[in-house]
CSV table of C-alpha atoms in Angstrom, one decimal:
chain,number,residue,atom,x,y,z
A,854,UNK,CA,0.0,0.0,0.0
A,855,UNK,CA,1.3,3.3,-0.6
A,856,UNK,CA,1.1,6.2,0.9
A,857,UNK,CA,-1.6,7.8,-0.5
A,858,UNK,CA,-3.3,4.7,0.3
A,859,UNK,CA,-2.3,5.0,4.1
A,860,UNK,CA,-3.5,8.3,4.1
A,861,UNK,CA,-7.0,7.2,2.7
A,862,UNK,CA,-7.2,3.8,5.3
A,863,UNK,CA,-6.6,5.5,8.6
A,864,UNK,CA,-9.6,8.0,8.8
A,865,UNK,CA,-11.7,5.9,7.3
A,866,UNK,CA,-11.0,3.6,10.1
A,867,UNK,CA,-11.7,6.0,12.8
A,868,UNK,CA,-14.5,7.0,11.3
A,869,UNK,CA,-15.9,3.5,11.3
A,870,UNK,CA,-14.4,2.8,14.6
A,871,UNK,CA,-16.7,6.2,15.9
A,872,UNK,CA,-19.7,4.9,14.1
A,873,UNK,CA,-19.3,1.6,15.6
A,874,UNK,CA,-19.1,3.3,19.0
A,875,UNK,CA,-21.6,5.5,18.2
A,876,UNK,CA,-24.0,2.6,17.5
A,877,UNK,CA,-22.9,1.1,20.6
A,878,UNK,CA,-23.6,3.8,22.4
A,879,UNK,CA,-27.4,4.5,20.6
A,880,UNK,CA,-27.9,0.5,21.7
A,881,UNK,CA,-27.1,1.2,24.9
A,882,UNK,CA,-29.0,4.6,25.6
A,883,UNK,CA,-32.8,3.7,24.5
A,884,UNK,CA,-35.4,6.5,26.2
A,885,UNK,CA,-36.4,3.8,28.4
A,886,UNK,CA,-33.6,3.0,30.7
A,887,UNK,CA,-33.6,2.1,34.6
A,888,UNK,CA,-31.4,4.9,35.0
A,889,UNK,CA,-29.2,7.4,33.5
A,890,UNK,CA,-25.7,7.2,33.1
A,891,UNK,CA,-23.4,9.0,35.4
A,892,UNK,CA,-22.2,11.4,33.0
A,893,UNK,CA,-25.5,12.3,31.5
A,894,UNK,CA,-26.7,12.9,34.9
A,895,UNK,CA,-23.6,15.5,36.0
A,896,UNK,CA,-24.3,17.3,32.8
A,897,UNK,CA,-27.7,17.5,33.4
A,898,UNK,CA,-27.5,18.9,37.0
A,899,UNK,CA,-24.8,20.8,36.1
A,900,UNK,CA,-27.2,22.7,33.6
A,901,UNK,CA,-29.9,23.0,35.5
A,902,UNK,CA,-30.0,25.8,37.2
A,903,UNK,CA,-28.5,27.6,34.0
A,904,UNK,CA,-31.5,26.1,32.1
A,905,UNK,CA,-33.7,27.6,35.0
A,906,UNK,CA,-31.9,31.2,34.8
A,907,UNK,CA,-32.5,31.2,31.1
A,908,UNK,CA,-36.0,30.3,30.5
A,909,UNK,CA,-37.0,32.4,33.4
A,910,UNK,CA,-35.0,35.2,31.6
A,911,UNK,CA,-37.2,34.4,28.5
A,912,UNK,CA,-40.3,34.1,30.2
A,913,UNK,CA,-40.1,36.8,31.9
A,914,UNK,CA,-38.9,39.1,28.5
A,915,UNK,CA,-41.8,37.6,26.8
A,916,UNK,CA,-44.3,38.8,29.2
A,917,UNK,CA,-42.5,42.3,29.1
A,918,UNK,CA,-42.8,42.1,25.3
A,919,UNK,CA,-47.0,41.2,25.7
A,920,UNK,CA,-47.2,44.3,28.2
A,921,UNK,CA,-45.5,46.7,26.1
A,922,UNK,CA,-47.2,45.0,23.1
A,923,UNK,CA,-50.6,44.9,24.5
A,924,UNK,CA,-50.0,48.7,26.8
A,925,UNK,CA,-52.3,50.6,24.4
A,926,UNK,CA,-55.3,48.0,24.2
A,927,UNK,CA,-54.7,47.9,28.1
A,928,UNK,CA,-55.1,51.3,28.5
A,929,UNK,CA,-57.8,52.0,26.1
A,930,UNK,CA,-59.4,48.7,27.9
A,931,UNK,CA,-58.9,50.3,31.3
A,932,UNK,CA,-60.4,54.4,30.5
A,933,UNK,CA,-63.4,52.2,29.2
A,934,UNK,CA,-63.6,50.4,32.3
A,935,UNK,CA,-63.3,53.4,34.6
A,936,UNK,CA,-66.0,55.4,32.7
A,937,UNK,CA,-68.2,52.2,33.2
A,938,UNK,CA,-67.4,52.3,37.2
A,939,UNK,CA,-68.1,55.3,37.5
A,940,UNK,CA,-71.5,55.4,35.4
A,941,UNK,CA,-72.2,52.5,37.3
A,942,UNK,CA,-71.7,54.4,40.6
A,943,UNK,CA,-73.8,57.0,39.6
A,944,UNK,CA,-76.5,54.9,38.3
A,945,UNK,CA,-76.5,53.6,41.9
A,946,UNK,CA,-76.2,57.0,43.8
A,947,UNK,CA,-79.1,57.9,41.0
A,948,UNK,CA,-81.3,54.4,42.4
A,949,UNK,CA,-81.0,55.5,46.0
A,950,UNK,CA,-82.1,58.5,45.1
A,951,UNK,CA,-85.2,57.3,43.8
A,952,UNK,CA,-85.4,54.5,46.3
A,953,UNK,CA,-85.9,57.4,48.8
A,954,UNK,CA,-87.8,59.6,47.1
A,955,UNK,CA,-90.3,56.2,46.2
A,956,UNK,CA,-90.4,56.0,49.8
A,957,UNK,CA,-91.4,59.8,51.0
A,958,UNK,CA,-94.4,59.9,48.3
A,959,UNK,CA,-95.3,56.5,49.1
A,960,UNK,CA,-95.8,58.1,52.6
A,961,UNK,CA,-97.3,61.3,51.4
A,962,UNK,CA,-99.6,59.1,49.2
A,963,UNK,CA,-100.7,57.1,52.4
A,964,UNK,CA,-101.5,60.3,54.3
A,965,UNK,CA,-104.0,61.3,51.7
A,966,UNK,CA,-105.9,58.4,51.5
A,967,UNK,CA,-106.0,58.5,55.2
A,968,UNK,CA,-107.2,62.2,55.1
A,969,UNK,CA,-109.3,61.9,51.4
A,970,UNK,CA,-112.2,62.9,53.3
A,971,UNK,CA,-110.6,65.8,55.7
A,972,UNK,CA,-108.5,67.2,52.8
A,973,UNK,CA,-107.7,67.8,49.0
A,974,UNK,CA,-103.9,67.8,48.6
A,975,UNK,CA,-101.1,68.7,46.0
A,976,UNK,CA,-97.7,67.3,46.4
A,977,UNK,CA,-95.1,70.4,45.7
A,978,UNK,CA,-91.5,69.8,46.3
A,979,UNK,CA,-89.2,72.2,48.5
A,980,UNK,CA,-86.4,74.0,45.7
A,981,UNK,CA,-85.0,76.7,48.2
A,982,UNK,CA,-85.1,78.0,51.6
A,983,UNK,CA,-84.6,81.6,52.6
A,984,UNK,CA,-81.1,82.8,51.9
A,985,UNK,CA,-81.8,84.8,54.6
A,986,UNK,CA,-80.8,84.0,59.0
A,987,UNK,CA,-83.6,86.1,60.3
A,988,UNK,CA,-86.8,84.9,58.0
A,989,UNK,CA,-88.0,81.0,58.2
A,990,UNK,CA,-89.4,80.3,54.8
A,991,UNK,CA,-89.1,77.8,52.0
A,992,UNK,CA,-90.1,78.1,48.5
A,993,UNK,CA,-91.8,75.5,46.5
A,994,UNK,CA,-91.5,74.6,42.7
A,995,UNK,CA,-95.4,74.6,42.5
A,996,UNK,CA,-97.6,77.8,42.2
A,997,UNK,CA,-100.9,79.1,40.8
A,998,UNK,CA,-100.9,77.4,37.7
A,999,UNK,CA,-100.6,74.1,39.8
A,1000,UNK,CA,-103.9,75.7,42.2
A,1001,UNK,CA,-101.7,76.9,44.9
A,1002,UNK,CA,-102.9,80.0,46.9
A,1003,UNK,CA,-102.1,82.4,49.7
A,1004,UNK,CA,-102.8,81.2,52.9
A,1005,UNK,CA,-103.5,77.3,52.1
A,1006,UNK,CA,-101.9,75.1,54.9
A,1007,UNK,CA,-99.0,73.2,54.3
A,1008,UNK,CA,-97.9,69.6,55.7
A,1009,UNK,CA,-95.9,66.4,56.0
A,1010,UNK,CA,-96.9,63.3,57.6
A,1011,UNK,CA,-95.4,64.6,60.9
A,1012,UNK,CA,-97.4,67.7,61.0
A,1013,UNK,CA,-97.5,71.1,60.1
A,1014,UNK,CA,-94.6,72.9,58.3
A,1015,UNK,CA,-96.6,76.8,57.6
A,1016,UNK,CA,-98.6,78.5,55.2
A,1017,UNK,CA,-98.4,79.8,52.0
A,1018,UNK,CA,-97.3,83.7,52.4
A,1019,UNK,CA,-96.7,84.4,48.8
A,1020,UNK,CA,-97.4,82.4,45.4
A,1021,UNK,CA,-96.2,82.9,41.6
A,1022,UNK,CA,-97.4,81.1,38.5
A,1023,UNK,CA,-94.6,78.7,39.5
A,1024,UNK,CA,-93.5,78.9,43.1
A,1025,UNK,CA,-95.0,80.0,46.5
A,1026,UNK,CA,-93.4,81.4,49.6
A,1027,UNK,CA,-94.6,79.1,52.6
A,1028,UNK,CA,-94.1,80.7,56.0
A,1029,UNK,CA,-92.5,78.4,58.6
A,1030,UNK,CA,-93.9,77.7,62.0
A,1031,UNK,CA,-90.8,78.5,63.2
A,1032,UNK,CA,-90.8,82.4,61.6
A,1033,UNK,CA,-92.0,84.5,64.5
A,1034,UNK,CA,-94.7,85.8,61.6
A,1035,UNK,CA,-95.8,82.7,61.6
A,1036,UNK,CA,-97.9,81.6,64.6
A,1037,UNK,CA,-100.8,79.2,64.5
A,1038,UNK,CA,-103.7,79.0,67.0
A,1039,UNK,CA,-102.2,75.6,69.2
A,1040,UNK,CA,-103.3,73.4,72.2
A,1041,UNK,CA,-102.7,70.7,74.4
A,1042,UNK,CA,-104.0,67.5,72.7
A,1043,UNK,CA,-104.5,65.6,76.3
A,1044,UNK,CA,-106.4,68.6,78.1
A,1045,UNK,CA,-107.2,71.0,75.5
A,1046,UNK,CA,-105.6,73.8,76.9
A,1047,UNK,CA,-105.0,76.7,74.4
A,1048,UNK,CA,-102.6,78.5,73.3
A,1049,UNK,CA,-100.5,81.0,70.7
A,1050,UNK,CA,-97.8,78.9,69.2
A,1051,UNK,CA,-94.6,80.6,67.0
A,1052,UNK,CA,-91.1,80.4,67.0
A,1053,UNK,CA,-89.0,80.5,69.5
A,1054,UNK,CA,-86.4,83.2,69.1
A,1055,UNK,CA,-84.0,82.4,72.0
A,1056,UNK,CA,-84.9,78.7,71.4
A,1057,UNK,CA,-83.9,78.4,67.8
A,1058,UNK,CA,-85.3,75.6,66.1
A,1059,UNK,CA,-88.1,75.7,68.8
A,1060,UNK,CA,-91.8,76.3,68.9
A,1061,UNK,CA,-93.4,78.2,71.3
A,1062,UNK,CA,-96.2,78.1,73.0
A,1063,UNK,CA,-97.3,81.9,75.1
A,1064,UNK,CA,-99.9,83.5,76.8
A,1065,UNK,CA,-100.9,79.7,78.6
A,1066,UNK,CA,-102.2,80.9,82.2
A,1067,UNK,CA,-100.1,79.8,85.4
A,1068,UNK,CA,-102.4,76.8,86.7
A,1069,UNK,CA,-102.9,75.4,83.6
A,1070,UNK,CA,-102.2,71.6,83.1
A,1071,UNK,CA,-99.1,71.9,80.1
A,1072,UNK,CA,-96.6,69.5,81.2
A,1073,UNK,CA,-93.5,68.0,79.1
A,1074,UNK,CA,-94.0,65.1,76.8
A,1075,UNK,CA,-97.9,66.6,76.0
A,1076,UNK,CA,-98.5,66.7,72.3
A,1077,UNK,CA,-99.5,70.3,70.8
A,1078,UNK,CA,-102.0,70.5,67.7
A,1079,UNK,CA,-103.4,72.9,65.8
A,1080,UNK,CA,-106.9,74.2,67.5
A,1081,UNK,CA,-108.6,75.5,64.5
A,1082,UNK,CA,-108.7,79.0,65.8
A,1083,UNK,CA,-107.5,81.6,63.3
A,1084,UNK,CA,-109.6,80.5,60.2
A,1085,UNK,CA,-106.4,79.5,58.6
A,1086,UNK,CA,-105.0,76.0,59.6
A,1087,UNK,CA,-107.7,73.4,60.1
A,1088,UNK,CA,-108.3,71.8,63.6
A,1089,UNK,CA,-106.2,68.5,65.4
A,1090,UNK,CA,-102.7,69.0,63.0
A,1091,UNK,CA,-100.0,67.7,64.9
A,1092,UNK,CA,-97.6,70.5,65.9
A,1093,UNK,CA,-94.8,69.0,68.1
A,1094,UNK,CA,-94.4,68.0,71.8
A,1095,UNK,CA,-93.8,70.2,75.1
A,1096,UNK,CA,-90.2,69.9,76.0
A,1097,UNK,CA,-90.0,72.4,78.5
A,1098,UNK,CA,-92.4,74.4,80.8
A,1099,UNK,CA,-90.8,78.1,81.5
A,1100,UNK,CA,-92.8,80.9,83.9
A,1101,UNK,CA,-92.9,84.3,82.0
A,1102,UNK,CA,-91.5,87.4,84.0
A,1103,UNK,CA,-94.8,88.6,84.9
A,1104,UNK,CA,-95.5,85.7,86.5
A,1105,UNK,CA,-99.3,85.5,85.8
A,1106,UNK,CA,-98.2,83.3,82.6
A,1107,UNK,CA,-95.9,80.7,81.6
A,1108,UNK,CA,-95.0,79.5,78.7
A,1109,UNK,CA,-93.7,76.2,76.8
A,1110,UNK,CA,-91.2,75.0,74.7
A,1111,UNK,CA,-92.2,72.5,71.8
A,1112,UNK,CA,-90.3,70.0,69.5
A,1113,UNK,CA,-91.6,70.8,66.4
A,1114,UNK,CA,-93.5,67.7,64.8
A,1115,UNK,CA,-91.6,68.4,61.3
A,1116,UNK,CA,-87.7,68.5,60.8
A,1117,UNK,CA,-87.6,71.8,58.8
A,1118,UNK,CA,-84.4,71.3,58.0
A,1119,UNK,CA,-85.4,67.9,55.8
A,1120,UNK,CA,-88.3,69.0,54.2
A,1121,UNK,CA,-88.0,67.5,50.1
A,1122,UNK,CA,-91.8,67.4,49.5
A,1123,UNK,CA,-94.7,68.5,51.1
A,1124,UNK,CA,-98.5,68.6,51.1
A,1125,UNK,CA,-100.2,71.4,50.3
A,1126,UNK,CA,-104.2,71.6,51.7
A,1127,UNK,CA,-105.7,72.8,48.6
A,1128,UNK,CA,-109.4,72.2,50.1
A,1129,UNK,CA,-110.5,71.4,53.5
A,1130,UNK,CA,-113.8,69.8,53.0
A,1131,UNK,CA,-116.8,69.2,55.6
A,1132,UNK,CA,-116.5,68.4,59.2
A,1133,UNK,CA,-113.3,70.4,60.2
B,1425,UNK,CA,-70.6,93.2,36.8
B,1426,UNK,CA,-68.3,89.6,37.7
B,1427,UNK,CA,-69.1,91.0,41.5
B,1428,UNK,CA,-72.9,91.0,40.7
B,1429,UNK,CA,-73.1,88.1,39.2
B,1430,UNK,CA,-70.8,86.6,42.4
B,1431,UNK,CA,-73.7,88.0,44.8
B,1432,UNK,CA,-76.8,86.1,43.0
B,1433,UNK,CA,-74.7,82.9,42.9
B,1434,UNK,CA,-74.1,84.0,46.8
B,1435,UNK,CA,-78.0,84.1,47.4
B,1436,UNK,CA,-78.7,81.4,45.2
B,1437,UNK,CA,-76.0,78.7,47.0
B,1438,UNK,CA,-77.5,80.5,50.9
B,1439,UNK,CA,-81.2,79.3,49.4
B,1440,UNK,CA,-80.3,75.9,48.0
B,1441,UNK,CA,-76.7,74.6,49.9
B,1442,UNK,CA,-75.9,76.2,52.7
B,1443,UNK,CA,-79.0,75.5,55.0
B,1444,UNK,CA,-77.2,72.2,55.0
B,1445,UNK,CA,-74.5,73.4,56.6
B,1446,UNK,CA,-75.5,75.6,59.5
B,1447,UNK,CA,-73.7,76.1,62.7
B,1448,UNK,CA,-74.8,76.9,65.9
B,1449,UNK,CA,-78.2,77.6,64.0
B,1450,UNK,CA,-77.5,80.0,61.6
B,1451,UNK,CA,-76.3,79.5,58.1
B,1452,UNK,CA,-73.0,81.6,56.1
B,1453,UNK,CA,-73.8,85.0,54.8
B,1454,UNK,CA,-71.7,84.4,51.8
B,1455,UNK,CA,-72.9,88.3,50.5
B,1456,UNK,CA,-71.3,89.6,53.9
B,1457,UNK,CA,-68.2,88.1,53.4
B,1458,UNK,CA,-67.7,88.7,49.8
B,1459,UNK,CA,-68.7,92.2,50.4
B,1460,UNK,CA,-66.2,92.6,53.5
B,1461,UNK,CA,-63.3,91.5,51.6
B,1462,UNK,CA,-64.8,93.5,48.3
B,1463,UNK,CA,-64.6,97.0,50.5
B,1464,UNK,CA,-61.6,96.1,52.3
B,1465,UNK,CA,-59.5,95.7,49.2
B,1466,UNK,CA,-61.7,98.3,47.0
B,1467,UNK,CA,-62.2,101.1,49.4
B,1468,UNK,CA,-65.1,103.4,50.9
B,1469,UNK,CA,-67.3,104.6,47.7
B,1470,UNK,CA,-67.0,101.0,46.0
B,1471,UNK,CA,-67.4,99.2,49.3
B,1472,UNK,CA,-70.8,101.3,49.9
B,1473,UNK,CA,-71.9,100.8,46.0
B,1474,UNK,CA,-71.5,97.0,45.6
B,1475,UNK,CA,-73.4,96.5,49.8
B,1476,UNK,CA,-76.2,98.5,47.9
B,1477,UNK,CA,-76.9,96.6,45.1
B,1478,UNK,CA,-76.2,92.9,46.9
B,1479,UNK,CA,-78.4,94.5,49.8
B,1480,UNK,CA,-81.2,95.5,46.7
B,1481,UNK,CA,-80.5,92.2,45.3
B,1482,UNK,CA,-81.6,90.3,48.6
B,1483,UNK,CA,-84.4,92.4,49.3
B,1484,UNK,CA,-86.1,91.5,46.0
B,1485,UNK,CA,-85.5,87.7,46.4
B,1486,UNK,CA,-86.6,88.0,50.4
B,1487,UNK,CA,-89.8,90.4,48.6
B,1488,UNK,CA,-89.6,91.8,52.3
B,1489,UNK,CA,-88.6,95.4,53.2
B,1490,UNK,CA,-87.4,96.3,50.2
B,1491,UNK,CA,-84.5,98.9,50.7
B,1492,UNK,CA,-83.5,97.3,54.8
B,1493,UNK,CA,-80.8,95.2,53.3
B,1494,UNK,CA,-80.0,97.7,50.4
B,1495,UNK,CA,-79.5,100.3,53.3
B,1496,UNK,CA,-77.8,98.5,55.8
B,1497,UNK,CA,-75.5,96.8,53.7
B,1498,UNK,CA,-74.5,100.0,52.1
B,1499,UNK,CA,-73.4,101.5,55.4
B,1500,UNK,CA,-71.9,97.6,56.1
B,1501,UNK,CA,-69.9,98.2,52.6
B,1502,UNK,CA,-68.8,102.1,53.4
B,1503,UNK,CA,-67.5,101.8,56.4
B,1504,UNK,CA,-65.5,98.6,56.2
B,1505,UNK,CA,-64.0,100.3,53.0
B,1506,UNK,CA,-62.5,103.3,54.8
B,1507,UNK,CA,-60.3,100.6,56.5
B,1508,UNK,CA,-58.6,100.3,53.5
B,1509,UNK,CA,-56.4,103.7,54.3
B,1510,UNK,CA,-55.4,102.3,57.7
B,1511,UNK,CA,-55.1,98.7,57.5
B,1512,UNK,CA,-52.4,96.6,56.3
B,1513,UNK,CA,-53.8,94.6,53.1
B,1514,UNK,CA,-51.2,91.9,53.5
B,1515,UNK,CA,-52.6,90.9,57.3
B,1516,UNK,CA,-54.9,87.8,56.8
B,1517,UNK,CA,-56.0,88.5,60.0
B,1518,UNK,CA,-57.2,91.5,59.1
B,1519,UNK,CA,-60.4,90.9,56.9
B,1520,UNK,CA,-61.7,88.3,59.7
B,1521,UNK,CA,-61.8,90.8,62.5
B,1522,UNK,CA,-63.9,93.2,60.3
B,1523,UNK,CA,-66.1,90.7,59.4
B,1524,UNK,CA,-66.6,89.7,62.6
B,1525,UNK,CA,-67.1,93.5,63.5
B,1526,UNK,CA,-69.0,94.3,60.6
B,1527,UNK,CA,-71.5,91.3,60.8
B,1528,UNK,CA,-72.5,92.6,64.2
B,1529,UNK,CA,-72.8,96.1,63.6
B,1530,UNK,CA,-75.0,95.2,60.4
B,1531,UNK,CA,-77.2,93.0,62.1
B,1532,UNK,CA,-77.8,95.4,65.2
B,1533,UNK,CA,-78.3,98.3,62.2
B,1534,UNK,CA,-80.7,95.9,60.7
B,1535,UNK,CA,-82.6,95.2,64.0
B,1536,UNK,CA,-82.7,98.6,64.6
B,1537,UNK,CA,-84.1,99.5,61.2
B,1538,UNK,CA,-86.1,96.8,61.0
B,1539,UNK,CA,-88.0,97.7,64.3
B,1540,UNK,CA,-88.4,100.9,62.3
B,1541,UNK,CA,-90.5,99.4,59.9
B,1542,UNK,CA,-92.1,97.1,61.7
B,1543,UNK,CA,-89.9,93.7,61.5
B,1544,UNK,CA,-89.3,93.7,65.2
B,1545,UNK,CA,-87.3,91.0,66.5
B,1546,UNK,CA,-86.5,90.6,70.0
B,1547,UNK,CA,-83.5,92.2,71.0
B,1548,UNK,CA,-81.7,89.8,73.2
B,1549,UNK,CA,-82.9,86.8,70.9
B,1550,UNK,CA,-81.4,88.2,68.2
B,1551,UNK,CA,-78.2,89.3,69.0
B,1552,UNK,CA,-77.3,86.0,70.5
B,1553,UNK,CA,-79.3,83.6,68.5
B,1554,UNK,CA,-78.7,85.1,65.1
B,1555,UNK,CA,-76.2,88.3,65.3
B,1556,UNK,CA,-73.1,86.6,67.4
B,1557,UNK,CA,-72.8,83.1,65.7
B,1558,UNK,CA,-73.5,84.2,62.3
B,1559,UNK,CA,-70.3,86.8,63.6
B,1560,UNK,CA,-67.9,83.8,64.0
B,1561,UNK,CA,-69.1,82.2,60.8
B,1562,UNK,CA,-68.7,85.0,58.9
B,1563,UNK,CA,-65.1,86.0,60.4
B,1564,UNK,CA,-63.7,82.4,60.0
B,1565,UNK,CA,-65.3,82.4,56.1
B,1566,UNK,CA,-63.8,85.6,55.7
B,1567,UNK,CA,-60.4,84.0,57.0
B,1568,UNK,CA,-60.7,81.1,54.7
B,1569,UNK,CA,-62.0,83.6,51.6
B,1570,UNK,CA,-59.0,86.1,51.9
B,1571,UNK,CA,-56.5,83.1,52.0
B,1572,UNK,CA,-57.6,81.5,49.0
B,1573,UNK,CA,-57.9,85.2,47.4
B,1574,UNK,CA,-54.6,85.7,48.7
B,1575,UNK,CA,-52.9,82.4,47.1
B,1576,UNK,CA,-54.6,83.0,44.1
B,1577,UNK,CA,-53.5,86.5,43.5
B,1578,UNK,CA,-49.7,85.3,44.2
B,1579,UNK,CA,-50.5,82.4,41.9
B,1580,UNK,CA,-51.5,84.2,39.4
B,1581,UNK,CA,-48.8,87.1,39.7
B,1582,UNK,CA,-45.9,84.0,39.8
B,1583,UNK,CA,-47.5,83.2,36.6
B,1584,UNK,CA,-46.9,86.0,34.8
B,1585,UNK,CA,-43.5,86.6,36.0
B,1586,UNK,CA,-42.9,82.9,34.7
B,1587,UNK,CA,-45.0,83.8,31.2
B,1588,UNK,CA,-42.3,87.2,30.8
């Protein structure tokens, strides 16, 4: 053999001598072995944790990538959302709302049919209140085109709030109980005794009840309604309820505090008497 | 005009708001305030013209003594103007005491001319139901309304400084 023929006959023996070990090896290493060999094992501990580095590496990236890819649908996705909270929120600040209001007329509604026979009412509501500290009037967004007159009574369920002072086509003045103008012929439900009832001015937010004589029965806890004297409110309206029983200076008379029946200061709608009819 | 149209929002927000928000009974005299501060800055003669008008203004949405709130809130507007000569604009102090003395000598004017035409209030009652609390409210909103006034004016000056 020469030596080009050398040359040719010694890698194409290794070659064979590698693919014969390489078989060997393939024979040996089917997926299904009992175990791994050692080497295969150190390599792939050994490369584990680098493994783990990387892919979390490239996990991690590829969720970066779907954030910054996705940012603007995100965003766009999250305005709609907030516009739909807060629609949502006032939708529900909206239901209460009517939830409440459902529930005042509801009561207002159950008063008239109660007092269908006493009374002929109109529901107004209450859209301001007197801008002013030393008057106690509110003004309501119903007026003479809705029937309303000077002088008709105006109510709640609790009681009494005034009377109407001064009306428009479209709103009326209504005179609180609480106005010093504004006093209404009173008495003592239990005993009968009568009296002047109006504000209070050193008791703000008070009623008042004056000129009662010094022996006379008014005790705390009584209940004060209207007495029908005066021509203007009609007889047996709940007024409020003796807190306090004071002797006047003169000391012939006394007089006595009252709660007022009505909260003036949460007064949404009211009833206005439009007609008293027979028997009052 | 801007100051008019400040007063009927005043009237409007003490009719509709600001019986929610009473204090020791008595609810903010916004038109007080904003005239107090008005005069104090303004002077004597404006003072005295813009109390007129918010004082006419009330007394056709009240429809009650026309010309009582006119008058006294004229005087009101005239007199707490003349402090503009003697009083230090910068003091933040300064508006608050005058509304607290101003509030009380308008509502004992008002009592007084009122009794004149025949709105008589009692006395006693209403100097310290009515006159002394709505004093303190006044005098703190005044505090509060010259502050902000304040801040906004050095706001607005820094602004233009920045803007040149």
């Amino acid at each position: 053999m020469g030596l080009k023929g050398r040359k040719l006959v010694i890698p194409l023996t290794l070659i064979l001598v590698a693919a014969a070990g390489l078989y060997f090896l393939m024979r040996i290493t089917p997926p299904q072995r009992d175990r791994l060999s050692n080497v295969e094992e150190g390599l792939r501990d050994f490369l584990a944790p680098v493994e783990r580095v990387i892919t979390l590496a490239v996990n991690k990236t590829g969720v970066l990538f779907t954030a910054v890819k996705n940012y603007g649908r995100l965003q766009a996705e999250n305005q709609a959302l907030q516009q739909e909270i807060a629609a949502l929120r006032a939708a529900a600040v909206q239901m209460e709302e009517y939830r409440q209001e459902n529930a005042r007329l509801r009561a207002l509604l159950q008063y008239t049919q109660v007092n269908r026979n006493n009374f002929d009412f109109t529901v107004a509501p209450v859209i301001g209140r007197s801008p002013s500290n030393w008057y106690h009037t509110i003004t309501l967004g119903l007026g003479t085109r809705a029937g309303l007159m000077k002088d008709q009574v105006v109510v709640t369920t609790a009681g009494v709030v005034g009377r109407i002072v001064a009306v428009t086509p479209n709103t009326a003045e209504v005179l609180l109980l609480l106005d010093r103008e504004g006093a209404v012929g009173g008495m003592i439900q239990v005993n009968r005794t009568p009296g002047v009832v109006e504000g209070s001015p050193d008791y703000r937010g008070y009623l008042q009840m004056i000129h009662i004589a010094r022996d006379a029965p008014v005790m705390e806890h009584q209940v004060v309604v209207t007495s029908g004297l005066g021509g203007i409110f009609p007889k047996g309206l709940p007024l409020g309820t003796v807190v306090k029983v004071l002797p006047e200076p003169d000391g012939l008379m006394k007089r006595a505090i009252i709660e007022p029946a009505v909260d003036f200061d949460r007064l949404e709608e009211v009833l206005v008497i439009t007609r008293v009819k027979g028997g009052q | 005009m801007g100051m008019l149209l400040l007063g009927a929002a005043g009237l409007v927000l003490q009719a509709t708001v600001l019986p929610a928000f009473k204090m020791a009974g008595v609810k903010a005299d916004l038109l007080t305030v904003t005239l107090i501060i008005f005069a104090f800055l303004k002077g004597a003669s404006r003072g005295g013209m813009l109390g007129f008008f918010y004082g006419l203004m009330e007394d056709l949405f009240l429809a009650k003594f026309i010309g009582l709130n006119a008058l006294t809130r004229m005087v009101t507007g005239y007199l707490v103007g003349l402090s503009k000569e003697w009083l230090n604009q910068e003091n933040l102090l300064a508006p608050a005491l005058l509304a607290f003395a101003a509030t009380i000598g308008q509502g004992i004017l008002f009592l007084l001319l009122g009794h004149a035409v025949g709105f008589k209030y009692p006395w006693t009652a209403g100097i310290l139901t009515v006159i002394v609390p709505m004093a303190f409210y006044n005098a703190g909103l005044a505090l509060v309304g010259y502050g902000l006034y304040q801040g906004g004016t050095a706001w607005g000056i820094g602004k233009r400084k920045a803007g040149s």
